[in-house]
Short mmCIF file of N, CA and C in Angstrom, two decimals:
data_model
loop_
_atom_site.label_atom_id
_atom_site.label_comp_id
_atom_site.label_asym_id
_atom_site.label_seq_id
_atom_site.Cartn_x
_atom_site.Cartn_y
_atom_site.Cartn_z
N MET A 21 -90.43 -8.55 2.08
CA MET A 21 -91.01 -7.34 2.65
C MET A 21 -91.41 -7.66 4.07
N SER A 22 -90.73 -7.09 4.99
CA SER A 22 -91.07 -7.32 6.39
C SER A 22 -92.30 -6.52 6.75
N SER A 23 -93.14 -7.12 7.56
CA SER A 23 -94.33 -6.41 8.01
C SER A 23 -94.01 -5.48 9.16
N GLN A 24 -92.72 -5.34 9.50
CA GLN A 24 -92.31 -4.54 10.64
C GLN A 24 -91.57 -3.27 10.21
N LEU A 25 -91.80 -2.78 9.01
CA LEU A 25 -91.16 -1.55 8.55
C LEU A 25 -91.71 -0.36 9.30
N ASP A 26 -90.88 0.63 9.54
CA ASP A 26 -91.34 1.86 10.18
C ASP A 26 -91.89 2.81 9.13
N VAL A 27 -92.94 3.50 9.51
CA VAL A 27 -93.51 4.52 8.64
C VAL A 27 -93.11 5.86 9.22
N ARG A 28 -92.39 6.63 8.46
CA ARG A 28 -91.98 7.95 8.92
C ARG A 28 -93.17 8.89 8.85
N ALA A 29 -93.25 9.74 9.83
CA ALA A 29 -94.38 10.66 9.92
C ALA A 29 -94.31 11.73 8.83
N ALA A 30 -95.44 11.99 8.22
CA ALA A 30 -95.55 13.08 7.27
C ALA A 30 -95.91 14.34 8.04
N PRO A 31 -95.48 15.49 7.55
CA PRO A 31 -95.85 16.73 8.24
C PRO A 31 -97.37 16.90 8.25
N GLU A 32 -97.89 17.39 9.35
CA GLU A 32 -99.32 17.64 9.46
C GLU A 32 -99.70 18.86 8.63
N LEU A 33 -100.84 18.76 7.99
CA LEU A 33 -101.34 19.86 7.16
C LEU A 33 -102.57 20.45 7.83
N ASN A 34 -102.73 21.76 7.67
CA ASN A 34 -103.96 22.37 8.16
C ASN A 34 -105.07 22.14 7.13
N ALA A 35 -106.28 22.56 7.45
CA ALA A 35 -107.43 22.29 6.58
C ALA A 35 -107.24 22.88 5.19
N ARG A 36 -106.73 24.08 5.10
CA ARG A 36 -106.53 24.74 3.80
C ARG A 36 -105.47 24.00 2.98
N GLN A 37 -104.40 23.58 3.64
CA GLN A 37 -103.36 22.83 2.94
C GLN A 37 -103.88 21.48 2.45
N ARG A 38 -104.66 20.79 3.28
CA ARG A 38 -105.25 19.51 2.86
C ARG A 38 -106.16 19.71 1.65
N GLN A 39 -106.91 20.80 1.65
CA GLN A 39 -107.79 21.08 0.52
C GLN A 39 -106.97 21.31 -0.76
N THR A 40 -105.86 22.02 -0.63
CA THR A 40 -104.99 22.26 -1.79
C THR A 40 -104.40 20.94 -2.28
N VAL A 41 -103.92 20.12 -1.36
CA VAL A 41 -103.37 18.82 -1.74
C VAL A 41 -104.43 17.97 -2.42
N ASP A 42 -105.62 17.96 -1.88
CA ASP A 42 -106.71 17.19 -2.51
C ASP A 42 -107.00 17.69 -3.92
N ARG A 43 -107.03 19.00 -4.10
CA ARG A 43 -107.25 19.55 -5.45
C ARG A 43 -106.13 19.13 -6.40
N LEU A 44 -104.89 19.16 -5.91
CA LEU A 44 -103.76 18.74 -6.74
C LEU A 44 -103.84 17.25 -7.08
N LEU A 45 -104.27 16.45 -6.13
CA LEU A 45 -104.37 15.01 -6.40
C LEU A 45 -105.49 14.69 -7.38
N VAL A 46 -106.62 15.36 -7.25
CA VAL A 46 -107.70 15.16 -8.22
C VAL A 46 -107.23 15.61 -9.60
N ALA A 47 -106.58 16.76 -9.66
CA ALA A 47 -106.06 17.26 -10.93
C ALA A 47 -104.99 16.32 -11.48
N GLY A 48 -104.15 15.80 -10.58
CA GLY A 48 -103.10 14.87 -11.01
C GLY A 48 -103.68 13.60 -11.61
N ALA A 49 -104.70 13.05 -10.99
CA ALA A 49 -105.34 11.85 -11.52
C ALA A 49 -105.98 12.13 -12.88
N ASP A 50 -106.65 13.27 -12.99
CA ASP A 50 -107.27 13.64 -14.26
C ASP A 50 -106.22 13.86 -15.35
N GLU A 51 -105.15 14.53 -14.99
CA GLU A 51 -104.07 14.81 -15.95
C GLU A 51 -103.38 13.51 -16.37
N LEU A 52 -103.17 12.61 -15.43
CA LEU A 52 -102.55 11.33 -15.75
C LEU A 52 -103.38 10.56 -16.76
N GLU A 53 -104.69 10.52 -16.55
CA GLU A 53 -105.57 9.83 -17.50
C GLU A 53 -105.59 10.53 -18.86
N ALA A 54 -105.48 11.86 -18.85
CA ALA A 54 -105.58 12.62 -20.10
C ALA A 54 -104.31 12.54 -20.94
N VAL A 55 -103.14 12.63 -20.29
CA VAL A 55 -101.90 12.74 -21.07
C VAL A 55 -100.89 11.63 -20.80
N GLY A 56 -101.13 10.80 -19.80
CA GLY A 56 -100.22 9.70 -19.51
C GLY A 56 -99.04 10.12 -18.66
N VAL A 57 -98.23 9.13 -18.33
CA VAL A 57 -97.09 9.31 -17.43
C VAL A 57 -96.09 10.32 -17.98
N GLU A 58 -95.73 10.18 -19.23
CA GLU A 58 -94.69 11.04 -19.80
C GLU A 58 -95.17 12.47 -20.05
N GLY A 59 -96.46 12.63 -20.36
CA GLY A 59 -96.98 13.96 -20.67
C GLY A 59 -97.28 14.82 -19.45
N LEU A 60 -97.46 14.19 -18.32
CA LEU A 60 -97.80 14.92 -17.10
C LEU A 60 -96.60 15.67 -16.55
N THR A 61 -96.84 16.90 -16.13
CA THR A 61 -95.83 17.66 -15.39
C THR A 61 -96.51 18.28 -14.17
N ILE A 62 -95.72 18.65 -13.20
CA ILE A 62 -96.27 19.32 -12.02
C ILE A 62 -96.94 20.63 -12.45
N ARG A 63 -96.36 21.30 -13.43
CA ARG A 63 -96.95 22.57 -13.92
C ARG A 63 -98.34 22.36 -14.52
N THR A 64 -98.51 21.29 -15.31
CA THR A 64 -99.82 21.07 -15.92
C THR A 64 -100.84 20.64 -14.87
N VAL A 65 -100.39 19.92 -13.86
CA VAL A 65 -101.28 19.54 -12.77
C VAL A 65 -101.70 20.79 -11.99
N ALA A 66 -100.73 21.67 -11.72
CA ALA A 66 -101.03 22.92 -11.01
C ALA A 66 -102.03 23.75 -11.79
N LEU A 67 -101.82 23.87 -13.08
CA LEU A 67 -102.74 24.62 -13.93
C LEU A 67 -104.15 24.03 -13.86
N ARG A 68 -104.25 22.72 -13.97
CA ARG A 68 -105.54 22.04 -13.90
C ARG A 68 -106.20 22.24 -12.53
N ALA A 69 -105.39 22.30 -11.46
CA ALA A 69 -105.91 22.46 -10.10
C ALA A 69 -106.21 23.92 -9.77
N GLY A 70 -105.74 24.83 -10.60
CA GLY A 70 -105.98 26.25 -10.34
C GLY A 70 -105.07 26.83 -9.26
N VAL A 71 -103.87 26.27 -9.15
CA VAL A 71 -102.90 26.81 -8.19
C VAL A 71 -101.61 27.10 -8.94
N SER A 72 -100.73 27.86 -8.31
CA SER A 72 -99.45 28.17 -8.94
C SER A 72 -98.53 26.95 -8.93
N SER A 73 -97.59 26.94 -9.84
CA SER A 73 -96.60 25.86 -9.86
C SER A 73 -95.81 25.83 -8.56
N ALA A 74 -95.48 27.01 -8.04
CA ALA A 74 -94.73 27.08 -6.78
C ALA A 74 -95.50 26.41 -5.65
N THR A 75 -96.82 26.64 -5.62
CA THR A 75 -97.65 25.99 -4.60
C THR A 75 -97.63 24.48 -4.78
N ALA A 76 -97.77 24.02 -6.01
CA ALA A 76 -97.76 22.58 -6.27
C ALA A 76 -96.44 21.95 -5.83
N TYR A 77 -95.32 22.63 -6.12
CA TYR A 77 -94.02 22.10 -5.73
C TYR A 77 -93.80 22.14 -4.22
N THR A 78 -94.59 22.93 -3.51
CA THR A 78 -94.52 22.93 -2.05
C THR A 78 -94.95 21.57 -1.50
N TYR A 79 -95.91 20.94 -2.16
CA TYR A 79 -96.47 19.68 -1.69
C TYR A 79 -95.90 18.45 -2.41
N PHE A 80 -95.50 18.61 -3.65
CA PHE A 80 -94.97 17.50 -4.44
C PHE A 80 -93.67 17.93 -5.09
N THR A 81 -92.57 17.34 -4.65
CA THR A 81 -91.26 17.77 -5.13
C THR A 81 -90.97 17.32 -6.55
N SER A 82 -91.71 16.35 -7.03
CA SER A 82 -91.50 15.82 -8.38
C SER A 82 -92.76 15.09 -8.83
N LYS A 83 -92.79 14.75 -10.10
CA LYS A 83 -93.96 13.99 -10.54
C LYS A 83 -93.95 12.58 -9.97
N ASP A 84 -92.79 12.01 -9.70
CA ASP A 84 -92.76 10.70 -9.05
C ASP A 84 -93.36 10.78 -7.65
N HIS A 85 -93.10 11.85 -6.95
CA HIS A 85 -93.70 12.06 -5.62
C HIS A 85 -95.22 12.13 -5.76
N LEU A 86 -95.70 12.87 -6.74
CA LEU A 86 -97.13 12.95 -7.01
C LEU A 86 -97.69 11.57 -7.37
N PHE A 87 -97.00 10.84 -8.25
CA PHE A 87 -97.46 9.52 -8.66
C PHE A 87 -97.58 8.57 -7.45
N ALA A 88 -96.58 8.61 -6.58
CA ALA A 88 -96.61 7.72 -5.41
C ALA A 88 -97.77 8.07 -4.50
N GLU A 89 -98.03 9.36 -4.31
CA GLU A 89 -99.17 9.77 -3.47
C GLU A 89 -100.49 9.38 -4.13
N LEU A 90 -100.58 9.55 -5.44
CA LEU A 90 -101.78 9.14 -6.16
C LEU A 90 -102.03 7.64 -5.98
N TYR A 91 -100.98 6.85 -6.12
CA TYR A 91 -101.15 5.41 -5.98
C TYR A 91 -101.51 5.03 -4.55
N TRP A 92 -100.88 5.67 -3.57
CA TRP A 92 -101.20 5.39 -2.17
C TRP A 92 -102.69 5.63 -1.90
N ARG A 93 -103.21 6.73 -2.39
CA ARG A 93 -104.63 7.03 -2.18
C ARG A 93 -105.52 6.08 -2.97
N HIS A 94 -105.08 5.72 -4.15
CA HIS A 94 -105.83 4.77 -4.98
C HIS A 94 -105.90 3.41 -4.27
N LEU A 95 -104.80 2.94 -3.75
CA LEU A 95 -104.75 1.67 -3.04
C LEU A 95 -105.60 1.71 -1.77
N ARG A 96 -105.46 2.77 -1.00
CA ARG A 96 -106.25 2.88 0.24
C ARG A 96 -107.74 2.90 -0.04
N GLY A 97 -108.15 3.45 -1.17
CA GLY A 97 -109.57 3.52 -1.51
C GLY A 97 -110.11 2.23 -2.08
N HIS A 98 -109.24 1.28 -2.34
CA HIS A 98 -109.66 -0.01 -2.91
C HIS A 98 -109.98 -0.98 -1.78
N PRO A 99 -111.14 -1.63 -1.83
CA PRO A 99 -111.52 -2.54 -0.74
C PRO A 99 -110.53 -3.70 -0.61
N THR A 100 -110.51 -4.28 0.57
CA THR A 100 -109.63 -5.41 0.86
C THR A 100 -110.45 -6.70 0.90
N PRO A 101 -110.48 -7.46 -0.20
CA PRO A 101 -111.14 -8.76 -0.14
C PRO A 101 -110.21 -9.78 0.51
N GLY A 102 -110.65 -11.01 0.57
CA GLY A 102 -109.80 -12.06 1.13
C GLY A 102 -109.92 -12.15 2.63
N THR A 103 -111.02 -11.64 3.17
CA THR A 103 -111.18 -11.65 4.62
C THR A 103 -112.33 -12.55 5.07
N ASP A 104 -112.91 -13.31 4.15
CA ASP A 104 -114.02 -14.20 4.49
C ASP A 104 -113.50 -15.36 5.34
N ALA A 105 -113.84 -15.36 6.61
CA ALA A 105 -113.35 -16.38 7.54
C ALA A 105 -113.81 -17.78 7.16
N ASP A 106 -114.89 -17.89 6.40
CA ASP A 106 -115.40 -19.19 6.01
C ASP A 106 -114.63 -19.79 4.84
N ALA A 107 -113.91 -18.96 4.10
CA ALA A 107 -113.14 -19.45 2.95
C ALA A 107 -111.79 -19.98 3.45
N ASP A 108 -111.23 -20.92 2.70
CA ASP A 108 -109.90 -21.39 3.09
C ASP A 108 -108.86 -20.34 2.74
N VAL A 109 -107.68 -20.47 3.32
CA VAL A 109 -106.65 -19.44 3.20
C VAL A 109 -106.21 -19.24 1.75
N VAL A 110 -106.13 -20.31 0.98
CA VAL A 110 -105.73 -20.17 -0.43
C VAL A 110 -106.77 -19.36 -1.20
N ALA A 111 -108.04 -19.61 -0.95
CA ALA A 111 -109.11 -18.85 -1.61
C ALA A 111 -109.06 -17.38 -1.18
N ARG A 112 -108.79 -17.11 0.09
CA ARG A 112 -108.70 -15.72 0.56
C ARG A 112 -107.53 -15.00 -0.10
N LEU A 113 -106.38 -15.67 -0.17
CA LEU A 113 -105.20 -15.05 -0.79
C LEU A 113 -105.43 -14.80 -2.28
N SER A 114 -106.05 -15.77 -2.95
CA SER A 114 -106.35 -15.61 -4.37
C SER A 114 -107.32 -14.45 -4.60
N ALA A 115 -108.34 -14.34 -3.76
CA ALA A 115 -109.29 -13.23 -3.89
C ALA A 115 -108.57 -11.89 -3.71
N LEU A 116 -107.65 -11.84 -2.77
CA LEU A 116 -106.90 -10.61 -2.52
C LEU A 116 -106.04 -10.24 -3.72
N THR A 117 -105.23 -11.18 -4.21
CA THR A 117 -104.33 -10.84 -5.33
C THR A 117 -105.12 -10.55 -6.60
N ARG A 118 -106.21 -11.26 -6.83
CA ARG A 118 -107.03 -10.97 -8.02
C ARG A 118 -107.64 -9.57 -7.94
N SER A 119 -108.06 -9.19 -6.77
CA SER A 119 -108.63 -7.86 -6.60
C SER A 119 -107.59 -6.78 -6.87
N MET A 120 -106.39 -6.97 -6.33
CA MET A 120 -105.35 -5.95 -6.51
C MET A 120 -104.85 -5.91 -7.95
N THR A 121 -104.77 -7.06 -8.62
CA THR A 121 -104.34 -7.04 -10.01
C THR A 121 -105.43 -6.45 -10.92
N THR A 122 -106.68 -6.70 -10.59
CA THR A 122 -107.78 -6.10 -11.35
C THR A 122 -107.77 -4.59 -11.19
N MET A 123 -107.51 -4.12 -9.98
CA MET A 123 -107.41 -2.68 -9.74
C MET A 123 -106.35 -2.07 -10.67
N LEU A 124 -105.21 -2.72 -10.80
CA LEU A 124 -104.14 -2.21 -11.66
C LEU A 124 -104.50 -2.33 -13.14
N ALA A 125 -105.11 -3.45 -13.51
CA ALA A 125 -105.51 -3.64 -14.91
C ALA A 125 -106.53 -2.60 -15.34
N ASN A 126 -107.40 -2.20 -14.41
CA ASN A 126 -108.43 -1.21 -14.72
C ASN A 126 -107.92 0.22 -14.72
N SER A 127 -106.70 0.43 -14.25
CA SER A 127 -106.10 1.77 -14.20
C SER A 127 -104.67 1.72 -14.75
N PRO A 128 -104.53 1.45 -16.05
CA PRO A 128 -103.18 1.24 -16.59
C PRO A 128 -102.24 2.44 -16.44
N GLN A 129 -102.78 3.66 -16.55
CA GLN A 129 -101.92 4.83 -16.37
C GLN A 129 -101.44 4.93 -14.92
N MET A 130 -102.33 4.64 -13.98
CA MET A 130 -101.97 4.65 -12.56
C MET A 130 -100.91 3.59 -12.29
N ALA A 131 -101.10 2.39 -12.87
CA ALA A 131 -100.13 1.31 -12.67
C ALA A 131 -98.76 1.71 -13.22
N ALA A 132 -98.73 2.32 -14.39
CA ALA A 132 -97.46 2.75 -14.98
C ALA A 132 -96.80 3.83 -14.14
N ALA A 133 -97.61 4.77 -13.64
CA ALA A 133 -97.07 5.85 -12.81
C ALA A 133 -96.52 5.29 -11.51
N ALA A 134 -97.23 4.36 -10.90
CA ALA A 134 -96.78 3.77 -9.63
C ALA A 134 -95.49 2.99 -9.84
N THR A 135 -95.41 2.22 -10.91
CA THR A 135 -94.19 1.46 -11.18
C THR A 135 -93.00 2.39 -11.30
N ARG A 136 -93.16 3.45 -12.08
CA ARG A 136 -92.08 4.42 -12.27
C ARG A 136 -91.67 5.04 -10.94
N ALA A 137 -92.65 5.50 -10.19
CA ALA A 137 -92.36 6.22 -8.95
C ALA A 137 -91.73 5.32 -7.89
N LEU A 138 -92.31 4.16 -7.70
CA LEU A 138 -91.87 3.30 -6.61
C LEU A 138 -90.53 2.62 -6.87
N LEU A 139 -90.14 2.53 -8.13
CA LEU A 139 -88.84 1.96 -8.46
C LEU A 139 -87.76 3.03 -8.60
N GLY A 140 -88.16 4.30 -8.56
CA GLY A 140 -87.21 5.38 -8.71
C GLY A 140 -86.42 5.65 -7.44
N THR A 141 -85.62 6.69 -7.51
CA THR A 141 -84.74 7.02 -6.39
C THR A 141 -85.12 8.32 -5.69
N ASP A 142 -86.27 8.87 -6.02
CA ASP A 142 -86.69 10.13 -5.42
C ASP A 142 -86.84 9.98 -3.91
N PRO A 143 -86.08 10.72 -3.11
CA PRO A 143 -86.18 10.58 -1.65
C PRO A 143 -87.56 10.93 -1.10
N ALA A 144 -88.30 11.76 -1.79
CA ALA A 144 -89.64 12.13 -1.32
C ALA A 144 -90.62 10.96 -1.41
N VAL A 145 -90.27 9.94 -2.16
CA VAL A 145 -91.14 8.78 -2.35
C VAL A 145 -90.92 7.73 -1.26
N GLU A 146 -89.80 7.79 -0.56
CA GLU A 146 -89.45 6.74 0.40
C GLU A 146 -90.55 6.48 1.43
N ARG A 147 -91.09 7.52 2.04
CA ARG A 147 -92.14 7.36 3.06
C ARG A 147 -93.36 6.66 2.46
N LEU A 148 -93.72 7.03 1.25
CA LEU A 148 -94.88 6.42 0.59
C LEU A 148 -94.59 4.98 0.19
N ARG A 149 -93.37 4.71 -0.25
CA ARG A 149 -92.99 3.35 -0.61
C ARG A 149 -93.15 2.44 0.61
N ILE A 150 -92.74 2.91 1.77
CA ILE A 150 -92.86 2.14 3.01
C ILE A 150 -94.33 1.95 3.37
N ARG A 151 -95.12 3.00 3.26
CA ARG A 151 -96.56 2.88 3.56
C ARG A 151 -97.24 1.87 2.64
N ILE A 152 -96.92 1.94 1.37
CA ILE A 152 -97.54 1.02 0.40
C ILE A 152 -97.11 -0.41 0.70
N GLY A 153 -95.84 -0.61 0.96
CA GLY A 153 -95.36 -1.95 1.32
C GLY A 153 -96.03 -2.47 2.57
N ASN A 154 -96.19 -1.61 3.57
CA ASN A 154 -96.87 -2.02 4.80
C ASN A 154 -98.33 -2.34 4.55
N GLU A 155 -98.97 -1.59 3.65
CA GLU A 155 -100.37 -1.87 3.33
C GLU A 155 -100.51 -3.22 2.64
N TYR A 156 -99.61 -3.52 1.71
CA TYR A 156 -99.63 -4.84 1.08
C TYR A 156 -99.46 -5.92 2.15
N ALA A 157 -98.49 -5.75 3.04
CA ALA A 157 -98.25 -6.75 4.09
C ALA A 157 -99.46 -6.89 5.01
N ARG A 158 -100.10 -5.78 5.34
CA ARG A 158 -101.29 -5.82 6.20
C ARG A 158 -102.40 -6.62 5.53
N ARG A 159 -102.57 -6.40 4.23
CA ARG A 159 -103.62 -7.12 3.52
C ARG A 159 -103.32 -8.62 3.44
N PHE A 160 -102.08 -8.95 3.19
CA PHE A 160 -101.71 -10.37 3.16
C PHE A 160 -101.86 -10.99 4.54
N GLN A 161 -101.48 -10.28 5.58
CA GLN A 161 -101.62 -10.80 6.94
C GLN A 161 -103.09 -11.06 7.26
N LYS A 162 -103.94 -10.15 6.86
CA LYS A 162 -105.38 -10.31 7.12
C LYS A 162 -105.92 -11.54 6.38
N ALA A 163 -105.48 -11.74 5.14
CA ALA A 163 -105.93 -12.91 4.37
C ALA A 163 -105.37 -14.20 4.95
N LEU A 164 -104.15 -14.16 5.47
CA LEU A 164 -103.55 -15.35 6.09
C LEU A 164 -104.26 -15.74 7.38
N GLY A 165 -104.74 -14.74 8.09
CA GLY A 165 -105.40 -15.00 9.36
C GLY A 165 -104.45 -14.74 10.52
N PRO A 166 -105.00 -14.73 11.73
CA PRO A 166 -104.22 -14.35 12.90
C PRO A 166 -103.06 -15.30 13.21
N ASP A 167 -103.13 -16.53 12.74
CA ASP A 167 -102.07 -17.49 13.02
C ASP A 167 -101.10 -17.66 11.85
N GLY A 168 -101.14 -16.71 10.90
CA GLY A 168 -100.29 -16.81 9.73
C GLY A 168 -98.81 -16.77 10.08
N ASP A 169 -98.05 -17.63 9.45
CA ASP A 169 -96.61 -17.74 9.66
C ASP A 169 -95.93 -16.49 9.08
N PRO A 170 -95.11 -15.78 9.86
CA PRO A 170 -94.41 -14.58 9.34
C PRO A 170 -93.54 -14.88 8.12
N ALA A 171 -92.95 -16.07 8.05
CA ALA A 171 -92.13 -16.43 6.89
C ALA A 171 -93.00 -16.56 5.64
N VAL A 172 -94.21 -17.09 5.81
CA VAL A 172 -95.14 -17.19 4.68
C VAL A 172 -95.57 -15.79 4.25
N LEU A 173 -95.83 -14.91 5.21
CA LEU A 173 -96.19 -13.53 4.90
C LEU A 173 -95.09 -12.86 4.07
N ASP A 174 -93.85 -12.99 4.51
CA ASP A 174 -92.74 -12.39 3.75
C ASP A 174 -92.63 -12.99 2.35
N THR A 175 -92.83 -14.29 2.24
CA THR A 175 -92.75 -14.95 0.93
C THR A 175 -93.87 -14.48 0.00
N LEU A 176 -95.07 -14.35 0.54
CA LEU A 176 -96.19 -13.84 -0.26
C LEU A 176 -95.93 -12.40 -0.71
N SER A 177 -95.45 -11.57 0.20
CA SER A 177 -95.16 -10.18 -0.14
C SER A 177 -94.10 -10.08 -1.22
N LEU A 178 -93.02 -10.84 -1.06
CA LEU A 178 -91.95 -10.83 -2.06
C LEU A 178 -92.45 -11.34 -3.41
N THR A 179 -93.27 -12.36 -3.39
CA THR A 179 -93.81 -12.91 -4.62
C THR A 179 -94.72 -11.89 -5.32
N PHE A 180 -95.58 -11.25 -4.54
CA PHE A 180 -96.48 -10.26 -5.12
C PHE A 180 -95.69 -9.08 -5.70
N LEU A 181 -94.72 -8.58 -4.95
CA LEU A 181 -93.93 -7.45 -5.43
C LEU A 181 -93.11 -7.83 -6.66
N GLY A 182 -92.60 -9.04 -6.69
CA GLY A 182 -91.89 -9.50 -7.88
C GLY A 182 -92.81 -9.59 -9.09
N ALA A 183 -94.03 -10.06 -8.87
CA ALA A 183 -95.00 -10.12 -9.96
C ALA A 183 -95.35 -8.72 -10.45
N LEU A 184 -95.48 -7.77 -9.51
CA LEU A 184 -95.73 -6.38 -9.91
C LEU A 184 -94.61 -5.86 -10.80
N LEU A 185 -93.38 -6.16 -10.43
CA LEU A 185 -92.24 -5.73 -11.23
C LEU A 185 -92.29 -6.35 -12.62
N HIS A 186 -92.57 -7.63 -12.69
CA HIS A 186 -92.66 -8.29 -13.99
C HIS A 186 -93.76 -7.69 -14.86
N ALA A 187 -94.91 -7.44 -14.26
CA ALA A 187 -96.00 -6.82 -15.03
C ALA A 187 -95.63 -5.40 -15.44
N GLY A 188 -95.01 -4.65 -14.52
CA GLY A 188 -94.59 -3.29 -14.85
C GLY A 188 -93.57 -3.24 -15.96
N MET A 189 -92.76 -4.29 -16.07
CA MET A 189 -91.75 -4.36 -17.13
C MET A 189 -92.32 -4.92 -18.43
N GLY A 190 -93.61 -5.33 -18.39
CA GLY A 190 -94.26 -5.80 -19.60
C GLY A 190 -94.08 -7.27 -19.90
N PHE A 191 -93.59 -8.06 -18.95
CA PHE A 191 -93.42 -9.49 -19.18
C PHE A 191 -94.75 -10.22 -19.25
N PHE A 192 -95.75 -9.70 -18.56
CA PHE A 192 -97.11 -10.19 -18.67
C PHE A 192 -98.05 -9.08 -18.23
N THR A 193 -99.33 -9.22 -18.55
CA THR A 193 -100.31 -8.20 -18.20
C THR A 193 -100.72 -8.38 -16.74
N TYR A 194 -101.39 -7.37 -16.22
CA TYR A 194 -101.89 -7.48 -14.84
C TYR A 194 -102.96 -8.57 -14.74
N SER A 195 -103.73 -8.77 -15.80
CA SER A 195 -104.70 -9.86 -15.80
C SER A 195 -104.01 -11.21 -15.76
N GLN A 196 -102.96 -11.37 -16.55
CA GLN A 196 -102.19 -12.61 -16.53
C GLN A 196 -101.48 -12.79 -15.18
N MET A 197 -101.13 -11.69 -14.55
CA MET A 197 -100.47 -11.73 -13.25
C MET A 197 -101.33 -12.47 -12.22
N ALA A 198 -102.62 -12.27 -12.26
CA ALA A 198 -103.52 -12.92 -11.31
C ALA A 198 -103.42 -14.44 -11.44
N ASP A 199 -103.40 -14.95 -12.67
CA ASP A 199 -103.28 -16.40 -12.87
C ASP A 199 -101.93 -16.91 -12.38
N ARG A 200 -100.88 -16.16 -12.66
CA ARG A 200 -99.54 -16.56 -12.20
C ARG A 200 -99.47 -16.57 -10.68
N LEU A 201 -100.12 -15.59 -10.05
CA LEU A 201 -100.12 -15.54 -8.59
C LEU A 201 -100.93 -16.67 -7.98
N ASP A 202 -102.02 -17.09 -8.63
CA ASP A 202 -102.78 -18.24 -8.14
C ASP A 202 -101.87 -19.46 -8.04
N ASP A 203 -101.06 -19.68 -9.09
CA ASP A 203 -100.14 -20.81 -9.09
C ASP A 203 -99.10 -20.67 -7.99
N ALA A 204 -98.56 -19.47 -7.83
CA ALA A 204 -97.54 -19.23 -6.80
C ALA A 204 -98.11 -19.42 -5.40
N ILE A 205 -99.32 -18.93 -5.18
CA ILE A 205 -99.96 -19.08 -3.87
C ILE A 205 -100.16 -20.55 -3.55
N ALA A 206 -100.57 -21.34 -4.53
CA ALA A 206 -100.77 -22.77 -4.30
C ALA A 206 -99.47 -23.43 -3.87
N VAL A 207 -98.35 -23.06 -4.50
CA VAL A 207 -97.06 -23.63 -4.15
C VAL A 207 -96.63 -23.17 -2.76
N ILE A 208 -96.77 -21.87 -2.48
CA ILE A 208 -96.35 -21.33 -1.19
C ILE A 208 -97.16 -21.94 -0.06
N MET A 209 -98.45 -22.09 -0.27
CA MET A 209 -99.32 -22.54 0.81
C MET A 209 -99.38 -24.05 0.96
N LYS A 210 -98.78 -24.80 0.05
CA LYS A 210 -98.77 -26.26 0.17
C LYS A 210 -98.13 -26.62 1.51
N GLY A 211 -98.85 -27.29 2.32
CA GLY A 211 -98.34 -27.68 3.64
C GLY A 211 -98.56 -26.63 4.72
N HIS A 212 -99.03 -25.44 4.34
CA HIS A 212 -99.27 -24.37 5.33
C HIS A 212 -100.77 -24.12 5.54
N ALA A 213 -101.60 -24.64 4.64
CA ALA A 213 -103.04 -24.35 4.74
C ALA A 213 -103.76 -25.38 5.57
#
């Protein structure tokens, strides 16, 4: 994952449109928790938000588009640990990955929805996929510090994304993912810390 990906601009929304999108996202998160990934539809989210289905489809072309936006907002709202300048780089990276895996473990429906959406082919998700990837890279760069090697950053990003895929496929839990990432970080950072 290169930290130099371009983020395509999203269309600007006026205040009323932002309010509608916010209502749909709150309703989408509530609906996801209530019925899960498979049970959620844009229509049921629209009903929960008190808007028409046509209005909901104006902002979200599919449930994968909704899932990706929900995850983007969920990730952005999650604090970024791993920035303690007094800690060594391995400890900062471990704190970061543990925090992100705990976030996913604590929101299993969100994790399942994000896995589905981000691995899908929906063109409406592309912009969000790039934003999410850039956010992961930004967080790893911050944990690495200002002198972090770009090759190490790419390796950490690829390792983290691969671990996400493995957890999303059920090979291990998000809690187990944190332990696996600790081991991977130690190997990656050997000679770099």
